Structures are given as C-alpha cells and as structure tokens.
mmCIF file of C-alpha atoms in Angstrom:
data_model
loop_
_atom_site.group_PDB
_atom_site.id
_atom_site.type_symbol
_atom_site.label_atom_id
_atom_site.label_comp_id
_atom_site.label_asym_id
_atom_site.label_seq_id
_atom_site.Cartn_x
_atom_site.Cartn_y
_atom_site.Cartn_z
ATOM 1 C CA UNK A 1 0.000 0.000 0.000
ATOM 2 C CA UNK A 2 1.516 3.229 -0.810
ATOM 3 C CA UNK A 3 1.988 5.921 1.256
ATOM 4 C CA UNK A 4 2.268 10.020 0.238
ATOM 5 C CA UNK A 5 2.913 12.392 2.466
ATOM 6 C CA UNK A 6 1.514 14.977 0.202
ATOM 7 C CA UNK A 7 -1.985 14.383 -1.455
ATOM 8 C CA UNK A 8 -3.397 17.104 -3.643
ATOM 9 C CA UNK A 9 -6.934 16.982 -4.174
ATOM 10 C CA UNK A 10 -8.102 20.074 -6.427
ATOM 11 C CA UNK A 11 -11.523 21.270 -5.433
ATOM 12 C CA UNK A 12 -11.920 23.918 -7.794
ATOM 13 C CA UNK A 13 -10.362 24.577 -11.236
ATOM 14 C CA UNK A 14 -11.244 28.301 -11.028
ATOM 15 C CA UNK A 15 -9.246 31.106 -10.640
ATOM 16 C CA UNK A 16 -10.308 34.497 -9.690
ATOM 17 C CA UNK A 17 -7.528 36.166 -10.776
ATOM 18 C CA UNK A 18 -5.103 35.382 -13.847
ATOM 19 C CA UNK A 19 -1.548 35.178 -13.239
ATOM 20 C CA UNK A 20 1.432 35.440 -15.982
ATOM 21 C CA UNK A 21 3.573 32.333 -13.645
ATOM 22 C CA UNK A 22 -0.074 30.373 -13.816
ATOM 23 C CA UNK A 23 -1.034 28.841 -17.210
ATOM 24 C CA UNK A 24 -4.672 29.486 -17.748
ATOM 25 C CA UNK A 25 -5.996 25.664 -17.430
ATOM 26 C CA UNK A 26 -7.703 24.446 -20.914
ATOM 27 C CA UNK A 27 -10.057 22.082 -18.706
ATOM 28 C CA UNK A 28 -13.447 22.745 -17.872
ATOM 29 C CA UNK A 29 -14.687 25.356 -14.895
ATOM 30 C CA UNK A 30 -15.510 23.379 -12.418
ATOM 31 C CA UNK A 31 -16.241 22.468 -8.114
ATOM 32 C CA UNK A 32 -15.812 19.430 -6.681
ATOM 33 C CA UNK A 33 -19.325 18.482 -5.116
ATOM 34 C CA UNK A 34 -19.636 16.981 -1.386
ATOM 35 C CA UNK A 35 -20.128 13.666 -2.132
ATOM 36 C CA UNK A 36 -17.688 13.523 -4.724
ATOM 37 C CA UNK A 37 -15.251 14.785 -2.046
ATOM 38 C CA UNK A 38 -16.625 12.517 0.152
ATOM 39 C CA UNK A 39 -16.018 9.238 -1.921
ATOM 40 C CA UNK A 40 -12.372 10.812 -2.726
ATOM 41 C CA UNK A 41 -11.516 11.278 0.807
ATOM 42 C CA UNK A 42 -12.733 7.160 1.272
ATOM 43 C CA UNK A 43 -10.397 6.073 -1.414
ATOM 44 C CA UNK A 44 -7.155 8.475 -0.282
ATOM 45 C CA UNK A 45 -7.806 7.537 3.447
ATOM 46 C CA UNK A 46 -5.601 4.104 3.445
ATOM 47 C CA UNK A 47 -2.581 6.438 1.370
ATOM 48 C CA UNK A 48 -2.099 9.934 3.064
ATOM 49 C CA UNK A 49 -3.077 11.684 6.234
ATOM 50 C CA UNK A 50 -2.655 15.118 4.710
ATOM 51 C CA UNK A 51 -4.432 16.705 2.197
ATOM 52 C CA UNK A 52 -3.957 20.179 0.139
ATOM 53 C CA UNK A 53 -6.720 21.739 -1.735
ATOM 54 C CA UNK A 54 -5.075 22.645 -4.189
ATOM 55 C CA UNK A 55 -3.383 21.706 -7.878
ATOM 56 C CA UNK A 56 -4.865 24.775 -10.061
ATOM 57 C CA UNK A 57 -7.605 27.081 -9.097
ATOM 58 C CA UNK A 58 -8.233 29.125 -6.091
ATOM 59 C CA UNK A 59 -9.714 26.798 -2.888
ATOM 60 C CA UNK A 60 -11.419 30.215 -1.541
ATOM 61 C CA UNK A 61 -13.964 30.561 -4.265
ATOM 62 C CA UNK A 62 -15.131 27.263 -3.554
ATOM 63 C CA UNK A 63 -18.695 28.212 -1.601
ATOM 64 C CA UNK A 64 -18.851 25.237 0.175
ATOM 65 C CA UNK A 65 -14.785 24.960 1.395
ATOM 66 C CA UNK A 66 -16.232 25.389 5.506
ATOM 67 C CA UNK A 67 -18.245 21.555 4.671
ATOM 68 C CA UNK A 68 -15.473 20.318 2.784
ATOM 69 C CA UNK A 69 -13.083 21.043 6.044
ATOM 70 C CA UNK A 70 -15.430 19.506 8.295
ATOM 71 C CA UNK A 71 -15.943 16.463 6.231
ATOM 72 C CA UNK A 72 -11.835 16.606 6.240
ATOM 73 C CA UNK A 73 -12.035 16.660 10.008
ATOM 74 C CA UNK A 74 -14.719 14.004 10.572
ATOM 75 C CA UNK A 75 -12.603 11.508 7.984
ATOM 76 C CA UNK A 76 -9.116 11.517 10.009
ATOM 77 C CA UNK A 77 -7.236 14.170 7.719
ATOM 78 C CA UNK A 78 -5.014 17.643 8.013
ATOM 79 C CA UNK A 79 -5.609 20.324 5.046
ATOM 80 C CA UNK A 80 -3.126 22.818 3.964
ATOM 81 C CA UNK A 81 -4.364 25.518 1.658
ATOM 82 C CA UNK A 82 -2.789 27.652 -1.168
ATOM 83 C CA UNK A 83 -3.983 30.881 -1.787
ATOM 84 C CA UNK A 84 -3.444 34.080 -3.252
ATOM 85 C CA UNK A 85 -5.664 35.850 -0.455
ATOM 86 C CA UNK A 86 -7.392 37.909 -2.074
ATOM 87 C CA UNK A 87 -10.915 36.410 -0.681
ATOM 88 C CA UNK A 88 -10.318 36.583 2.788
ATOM 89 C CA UNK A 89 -12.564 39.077 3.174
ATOM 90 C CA UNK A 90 -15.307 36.177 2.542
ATOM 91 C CA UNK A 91 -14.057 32.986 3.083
ATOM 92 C CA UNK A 92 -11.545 33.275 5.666
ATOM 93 C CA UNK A 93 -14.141 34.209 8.627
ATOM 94 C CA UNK A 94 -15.490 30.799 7.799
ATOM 95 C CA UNK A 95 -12.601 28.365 7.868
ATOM 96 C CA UNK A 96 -10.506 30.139 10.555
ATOM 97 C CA UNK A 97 -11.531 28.020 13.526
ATOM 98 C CA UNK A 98 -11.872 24.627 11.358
ATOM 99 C CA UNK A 99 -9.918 22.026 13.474
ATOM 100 C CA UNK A 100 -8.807 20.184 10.049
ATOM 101 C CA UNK A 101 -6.810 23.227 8.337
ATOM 102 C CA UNK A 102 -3.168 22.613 9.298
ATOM 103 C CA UNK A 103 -1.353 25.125 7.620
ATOM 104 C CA UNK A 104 -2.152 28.322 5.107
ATOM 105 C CA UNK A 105 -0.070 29.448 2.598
ATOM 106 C CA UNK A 106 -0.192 32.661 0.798
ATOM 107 C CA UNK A 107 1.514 33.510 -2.532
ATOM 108 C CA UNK A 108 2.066 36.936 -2.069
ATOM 109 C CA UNK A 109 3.882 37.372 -5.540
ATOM 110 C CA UNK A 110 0.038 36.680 -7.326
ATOM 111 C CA UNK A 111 -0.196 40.598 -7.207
ATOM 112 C CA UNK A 112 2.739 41.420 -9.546
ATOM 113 C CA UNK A 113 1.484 38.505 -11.596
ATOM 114 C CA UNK A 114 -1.967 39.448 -11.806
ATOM 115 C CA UNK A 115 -2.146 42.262 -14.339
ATOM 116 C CA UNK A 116 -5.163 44.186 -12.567
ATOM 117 C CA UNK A 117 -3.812 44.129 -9.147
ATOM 118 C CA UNK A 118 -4.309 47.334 -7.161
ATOM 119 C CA UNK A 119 -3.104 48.745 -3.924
ATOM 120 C CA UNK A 120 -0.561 46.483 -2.624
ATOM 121 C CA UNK A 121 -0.303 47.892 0.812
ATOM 122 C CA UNK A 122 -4.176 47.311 1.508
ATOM 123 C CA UNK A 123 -3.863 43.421 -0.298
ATOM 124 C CA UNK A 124 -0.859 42.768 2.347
ATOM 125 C CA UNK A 125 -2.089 44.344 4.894
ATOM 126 C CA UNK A 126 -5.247 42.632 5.015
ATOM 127 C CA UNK A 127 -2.876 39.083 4.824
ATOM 128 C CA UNK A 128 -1.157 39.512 7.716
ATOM 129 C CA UNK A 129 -3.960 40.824 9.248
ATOM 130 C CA UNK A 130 -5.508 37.517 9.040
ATOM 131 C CA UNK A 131 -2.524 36.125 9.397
ATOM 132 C CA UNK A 132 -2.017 37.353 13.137
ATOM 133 C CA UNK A 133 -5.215 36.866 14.022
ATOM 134 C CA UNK A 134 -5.411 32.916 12.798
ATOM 135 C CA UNK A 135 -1.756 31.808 15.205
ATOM 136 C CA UNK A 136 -3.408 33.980 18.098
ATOM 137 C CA UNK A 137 -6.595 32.104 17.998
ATOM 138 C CA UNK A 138 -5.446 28.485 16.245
ATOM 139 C CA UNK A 139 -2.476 26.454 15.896
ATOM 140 C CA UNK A 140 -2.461 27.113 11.939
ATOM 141 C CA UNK A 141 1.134 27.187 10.216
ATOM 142 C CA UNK A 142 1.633 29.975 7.997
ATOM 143 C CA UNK A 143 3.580 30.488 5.054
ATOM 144 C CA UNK A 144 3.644 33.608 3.184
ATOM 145 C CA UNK A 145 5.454 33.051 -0.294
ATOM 146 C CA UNK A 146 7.092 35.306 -2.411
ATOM 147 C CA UNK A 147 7.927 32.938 -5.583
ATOM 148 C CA UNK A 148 8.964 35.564 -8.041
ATOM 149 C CA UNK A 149 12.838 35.306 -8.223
ATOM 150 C CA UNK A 150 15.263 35.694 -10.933
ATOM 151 C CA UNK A 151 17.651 33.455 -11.170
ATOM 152 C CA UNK A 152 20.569 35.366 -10.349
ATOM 153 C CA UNK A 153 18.250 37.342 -8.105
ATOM 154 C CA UNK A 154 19.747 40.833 -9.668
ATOM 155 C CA UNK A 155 17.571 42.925 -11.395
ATOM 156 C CA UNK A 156 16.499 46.454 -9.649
ATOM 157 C CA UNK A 157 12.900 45.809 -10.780
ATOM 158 C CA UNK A 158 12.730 42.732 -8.898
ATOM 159 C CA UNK A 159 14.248 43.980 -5.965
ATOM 160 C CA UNK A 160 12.706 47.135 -5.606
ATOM 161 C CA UNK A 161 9.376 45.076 -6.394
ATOM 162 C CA UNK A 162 9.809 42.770 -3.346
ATOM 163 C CA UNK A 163 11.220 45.275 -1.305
ATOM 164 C CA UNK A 164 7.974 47.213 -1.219
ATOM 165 C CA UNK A 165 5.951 44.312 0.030
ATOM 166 C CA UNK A 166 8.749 42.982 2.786
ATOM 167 C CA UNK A 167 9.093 46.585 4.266
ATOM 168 C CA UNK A 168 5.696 45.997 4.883
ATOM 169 C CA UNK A 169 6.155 42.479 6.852
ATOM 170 C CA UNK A 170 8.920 43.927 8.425
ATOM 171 C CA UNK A 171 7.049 46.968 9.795
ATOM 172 C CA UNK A 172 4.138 44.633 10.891
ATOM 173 C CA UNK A 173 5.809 42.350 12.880
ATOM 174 C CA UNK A 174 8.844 44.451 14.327
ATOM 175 C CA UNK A 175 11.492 42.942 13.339
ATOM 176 C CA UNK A 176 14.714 44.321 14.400
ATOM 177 C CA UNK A 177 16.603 43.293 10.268
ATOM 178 C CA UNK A 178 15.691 43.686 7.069
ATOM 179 C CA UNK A 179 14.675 40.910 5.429
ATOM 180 C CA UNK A 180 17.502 40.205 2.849
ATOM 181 C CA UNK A 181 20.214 40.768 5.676
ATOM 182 C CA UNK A 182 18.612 36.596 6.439
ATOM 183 C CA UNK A 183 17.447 35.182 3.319
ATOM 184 C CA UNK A 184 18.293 31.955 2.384
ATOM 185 C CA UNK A 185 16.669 30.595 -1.204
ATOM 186 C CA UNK A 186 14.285 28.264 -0.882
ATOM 187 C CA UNK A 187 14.556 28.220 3.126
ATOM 188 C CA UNK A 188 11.649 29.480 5.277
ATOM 189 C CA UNK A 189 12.615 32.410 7.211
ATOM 190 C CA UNK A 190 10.908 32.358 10.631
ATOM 191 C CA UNK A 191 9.300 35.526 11.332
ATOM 192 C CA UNK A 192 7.042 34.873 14.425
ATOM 193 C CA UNK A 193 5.373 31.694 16.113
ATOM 194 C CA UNK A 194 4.662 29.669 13.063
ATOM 195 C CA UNK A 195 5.182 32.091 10.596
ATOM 196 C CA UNK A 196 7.382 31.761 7.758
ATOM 197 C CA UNK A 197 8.618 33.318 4.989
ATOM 198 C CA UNK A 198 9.935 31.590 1.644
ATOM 199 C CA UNK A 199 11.289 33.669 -0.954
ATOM 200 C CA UNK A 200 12.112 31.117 -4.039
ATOM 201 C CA UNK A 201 12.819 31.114 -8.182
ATOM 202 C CA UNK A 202 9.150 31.845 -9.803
ATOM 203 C CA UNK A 203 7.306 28.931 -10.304
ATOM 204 C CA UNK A 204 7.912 27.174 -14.044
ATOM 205 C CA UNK A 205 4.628 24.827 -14.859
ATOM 206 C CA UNK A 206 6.252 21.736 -17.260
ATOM 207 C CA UNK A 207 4.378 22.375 -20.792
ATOM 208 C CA UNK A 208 4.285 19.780 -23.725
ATOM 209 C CA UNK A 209 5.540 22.351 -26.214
ATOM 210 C CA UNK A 210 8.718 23.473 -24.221
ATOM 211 C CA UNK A 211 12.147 21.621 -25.288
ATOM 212 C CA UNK A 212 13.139 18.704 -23.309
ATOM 213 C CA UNK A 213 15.313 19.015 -20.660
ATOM 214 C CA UNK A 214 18.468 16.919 -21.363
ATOM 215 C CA UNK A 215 20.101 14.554 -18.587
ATOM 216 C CA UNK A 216 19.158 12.296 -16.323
ATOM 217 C CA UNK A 217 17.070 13.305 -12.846
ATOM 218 C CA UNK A 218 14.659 12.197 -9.781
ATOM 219 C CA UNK A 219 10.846 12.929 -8.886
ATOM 220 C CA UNK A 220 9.127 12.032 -5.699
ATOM 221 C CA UNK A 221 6.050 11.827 -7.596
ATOM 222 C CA UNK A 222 3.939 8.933 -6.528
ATOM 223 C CA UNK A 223 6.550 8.186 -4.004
ATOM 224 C CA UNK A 224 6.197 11.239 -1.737
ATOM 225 C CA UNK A 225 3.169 12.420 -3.451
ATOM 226 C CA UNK A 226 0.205 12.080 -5.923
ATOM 227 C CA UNK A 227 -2.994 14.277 -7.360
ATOM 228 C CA UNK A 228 -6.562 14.052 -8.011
ATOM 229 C CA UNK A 229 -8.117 16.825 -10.200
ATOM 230 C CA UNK A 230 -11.716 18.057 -9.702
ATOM 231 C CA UNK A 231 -12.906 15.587 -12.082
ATOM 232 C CA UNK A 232 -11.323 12.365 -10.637
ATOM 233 C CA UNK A 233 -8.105 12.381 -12.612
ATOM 234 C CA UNK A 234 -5.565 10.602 -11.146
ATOM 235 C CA UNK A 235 -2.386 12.765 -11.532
ATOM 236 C CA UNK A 236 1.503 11.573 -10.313
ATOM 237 C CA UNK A 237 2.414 15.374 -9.392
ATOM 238 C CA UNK A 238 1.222 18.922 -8.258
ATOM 239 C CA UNK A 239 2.645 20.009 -11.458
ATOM 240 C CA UNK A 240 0.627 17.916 -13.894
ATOM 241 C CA UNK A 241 -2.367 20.657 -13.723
ATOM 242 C CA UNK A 242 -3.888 19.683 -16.965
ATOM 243 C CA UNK A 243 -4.285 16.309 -16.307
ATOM 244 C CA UNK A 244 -1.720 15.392 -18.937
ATOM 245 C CA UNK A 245 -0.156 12.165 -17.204
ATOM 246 C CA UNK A 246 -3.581 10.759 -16.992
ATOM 247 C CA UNK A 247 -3.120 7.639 -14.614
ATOM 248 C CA UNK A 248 -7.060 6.781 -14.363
ATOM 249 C CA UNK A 249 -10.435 8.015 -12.758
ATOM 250 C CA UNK A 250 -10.964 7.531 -9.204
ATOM 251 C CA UNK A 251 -15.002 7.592 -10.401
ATOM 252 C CA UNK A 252 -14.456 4.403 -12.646
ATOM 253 C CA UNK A 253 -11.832 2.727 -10.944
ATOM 254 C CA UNK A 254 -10.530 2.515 -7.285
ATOM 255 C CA UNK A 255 -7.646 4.409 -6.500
ATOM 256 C CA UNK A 256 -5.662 2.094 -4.986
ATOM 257 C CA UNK A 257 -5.517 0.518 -8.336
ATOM 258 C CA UNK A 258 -4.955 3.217 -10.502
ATOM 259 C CA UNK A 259 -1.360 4.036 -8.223
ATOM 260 C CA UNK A 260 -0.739 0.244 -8.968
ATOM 261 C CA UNK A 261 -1.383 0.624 -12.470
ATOM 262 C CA UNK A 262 0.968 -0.054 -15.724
ATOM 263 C CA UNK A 263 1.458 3.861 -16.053
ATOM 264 C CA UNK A 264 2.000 4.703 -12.733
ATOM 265 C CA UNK A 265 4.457 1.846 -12.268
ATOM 266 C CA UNK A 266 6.299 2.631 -15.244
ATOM 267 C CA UNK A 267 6.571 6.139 -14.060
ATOM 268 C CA UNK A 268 7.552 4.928 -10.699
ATOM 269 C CA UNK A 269 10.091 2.563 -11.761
ATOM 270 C CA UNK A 270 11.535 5.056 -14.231
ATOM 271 C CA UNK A 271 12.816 7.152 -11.912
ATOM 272 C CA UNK A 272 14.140 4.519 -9.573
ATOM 273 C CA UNK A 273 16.763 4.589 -12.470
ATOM 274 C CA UNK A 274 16.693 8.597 -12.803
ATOM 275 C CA UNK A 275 14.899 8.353 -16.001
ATOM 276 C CA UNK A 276 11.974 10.191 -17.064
ATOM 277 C CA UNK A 277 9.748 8.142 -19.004
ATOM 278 C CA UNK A 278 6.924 10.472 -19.729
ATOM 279 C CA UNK A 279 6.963 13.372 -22.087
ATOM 280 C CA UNK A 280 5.888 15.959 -19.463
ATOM 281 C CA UNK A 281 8.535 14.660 -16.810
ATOM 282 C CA UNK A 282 11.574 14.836 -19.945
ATOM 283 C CA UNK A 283 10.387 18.575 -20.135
ATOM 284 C CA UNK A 284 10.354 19.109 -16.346
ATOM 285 C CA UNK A 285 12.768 20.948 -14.628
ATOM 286 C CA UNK A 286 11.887 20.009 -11.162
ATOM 287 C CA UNK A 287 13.097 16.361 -11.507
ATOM 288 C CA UNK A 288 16.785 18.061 -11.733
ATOM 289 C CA UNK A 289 16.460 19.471 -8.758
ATOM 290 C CA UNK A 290 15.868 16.197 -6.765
ATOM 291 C CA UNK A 291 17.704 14.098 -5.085
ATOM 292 C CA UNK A 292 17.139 11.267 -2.467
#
C-alpha cells in the first residue's frame, strides 16, 4: 500500500484572478461536489493523512470549502491551503476556527502577476492581518510566499518590487533586520510563532511544447506524493495541472488501483533509475532538482 505524504486533491479549477507564472488551465470550470469529495476522501484515506486543496484554481472561491473542512475533520485528515488571499474578506471568517486546516499558505507574488492588481499595501495588509489573528486564535502554520525570483536574483525591478511588500512584513511584525540581511533561497525564514517566509525562483509549470530538458534526474512523484483533479483524474504530481499524465479516474476505478497501475508503475520505476519516461517529466525541470 503506498503511502504520500503529500496528497493534492483540487476542489476547484477556477481562478479568480489570472496570473502570468499560472497557465490558464484548458479544462473545464468546475467544483468538486460533497459527495464527490466525500467518496475521494474514502479512497485516499488508506494512502495519506494530509491533504492540500489545491493543484490549479483558487480553494477560496469554492462556496462550500467550511463543509469540505469539516468532512476533512470528521474523515481523520489535516488540510493545507494555497492561496493568493485575495478572498479573505469572505471565506476566511469561515474556515478560521476549522480544526482540520493545518497550515495556510499565501503567494504573495500573485499581485505582480496578476495584471489588474491594485493597492498592494491594503492586499498585504489585510494578509497579515488575518494572518495574526489565525496563530493567536489556532495552531495554523503559515507560510507567506514570495515565488517571483530571478535566477541570479539581480535585477532592480525585482528587488525594488519585493522590497515594497517585505518593508511591509517587516514593519508589521517588528522585526529588528531587514529581510535580505537573512534570506536563504528556498529556506523558510521564521518571522514569528509559526510564521514563515519563503522567498524562491518563480514557479515554471512543465508544458508539452517546451524543449526537453536533457540529462538524467529524480521525482518524488507517486513516491512522496500524488494528485486528483476536480474531475477524478488521477495525476503523479502537483505540477501535472492539466491532467496530462492521466493515470485513471478515481469515479471508474478505485484508487488504490490506478497508483498500482501499468502507467503509474512505469513512471515509478523510471525514476528509480533517474529516467523520465513520460513526455511531461523529460520537459520538467523540477526532476533536476531532486535528489534522495
């Protein structure tokens, strides 16, 4: 029986905002309905104890995400959410005191990427405001993300674009350094009690039509973790969010056999030998990063 630590299950595949790091998805608008969560959550239980509602789309629009953390709750499992906060102001009332939601994470760097963003200050402001209020009254992790790094890190833009947005963190919380004098990429900076920052390269979605990344490499997907889209797809990675690697449908076949499967396994076993078998995972650069 396989075990993930990480098990994405995408209840929405709607966005409210549309972000130049975040392919638009080609697949249909849609919400995952309770019972179809419901059934998901039976097949998952026996493989993770932690869930994220998340692959693409934005878990606050969902209008039912307060039952879907109960249900969560009732069936055994933790939730971490990704968000771009922007929908606080209505959702976040609601699932603040939910005893399932482990951990929150924001990606702050959504309002450069979003083309009609407006007044930053207000937008972070009313993050950490929630932010503050959800460690006082919970034991919720938080991680606020700024994914928007070159990769040497060196343009003024850049840094004068970030710089905005951490003076703010900085002046909300107190703290005694500016940011940069502590960053580390790709490490969580600790900023209060169970509040972290991670400042990282932006975030490159593997596409079909993008050249294949030459040498060999290593993926912890469906060894560490595995995905479900809204529609049942059975996906080996958080970064499959078209459904591309298509190992089954969890609403025709169990999922315990679709991770057992000729495709999984061949994905599985591929990378045992640090090859990539599929097309998406030859033109991913994440499996170069890995290593166990």
């Amino acid at each position: 029986m396989k075990k993930f630590k990480k098990f994405y299950i995408e209840i929405t595949s709607v966005c409210n905002l549309a972000c130049s790091f975040c392919p638009q998805t080609k697949r249909q608008a849609n919400f995952i309905k309770i019972e179809d969560f419901k059934k998901t959550l039976d097949q998952v239980r026996p493989h993770t104890d932690y869930i994220y509602f998340h692959l693409k789309g934005e878990p606050l629009l969902h209008p039912k995400i307060d039952e879907l953390l109960d249900i969560s709750h009732e069936k055994g499992f933790k939730v971490n959410i990704t968000t771009n906060g922007t929908l606080l102001h209505k959702a976040g009332p609601k699932i603040m005191m939910k005893p399932a939601l482990r951990q929150m994470n924001f990606s702050l760097h959504s309002f450069d990427g979003h083309a009609g963003s407006t007044d930053k200050e207000g937008y972070i402001s009313s993050v950490l405001s929630y932010v503050k209020e959800a460690v006082q009254k919970t034991g919720m992790i938080i991680s606020l993300r700024l994914w928007n790094l070159d990769t040497d890190n060196a343009t003024n833009q850049q840094r004068n674009r970030n710089r905005e947005i951490l003076e703010i963190i900085e002046r909300e919380f107190h703290l005694p350094y500016r940011i940069e004098e502590k960053f580390v990429r790709g490490s969580g900076l600790k900023i209060a009690d169970r509040i972290y920052l991670n400042q990282d390269h932006e975030f490159q979605w593997p596409d079909l039509k993008a050249p294949e990344i030459e040498g060999s490499g290593f993926c912890h997907a469906l060894r560490n973790q595995a995905g479900i889209l809204v529609d049942g797809t059975v996906v080996p990675c958080c970064l499959d969010g078209e459904g591309v690697i298509n190992l089954g449908n969890i609403h025709r076949t169990p999922f315990s056999e679709i991770v057992e499967g000729e495709r999984a396994n061949n994905l599985y076993n591929g990378f045992s030998r640090r090859e990539a078998v599929e097309e998406l995972c030859k033109k991913c650069g994440y499996r170069t990063r890995f290593s166990v």
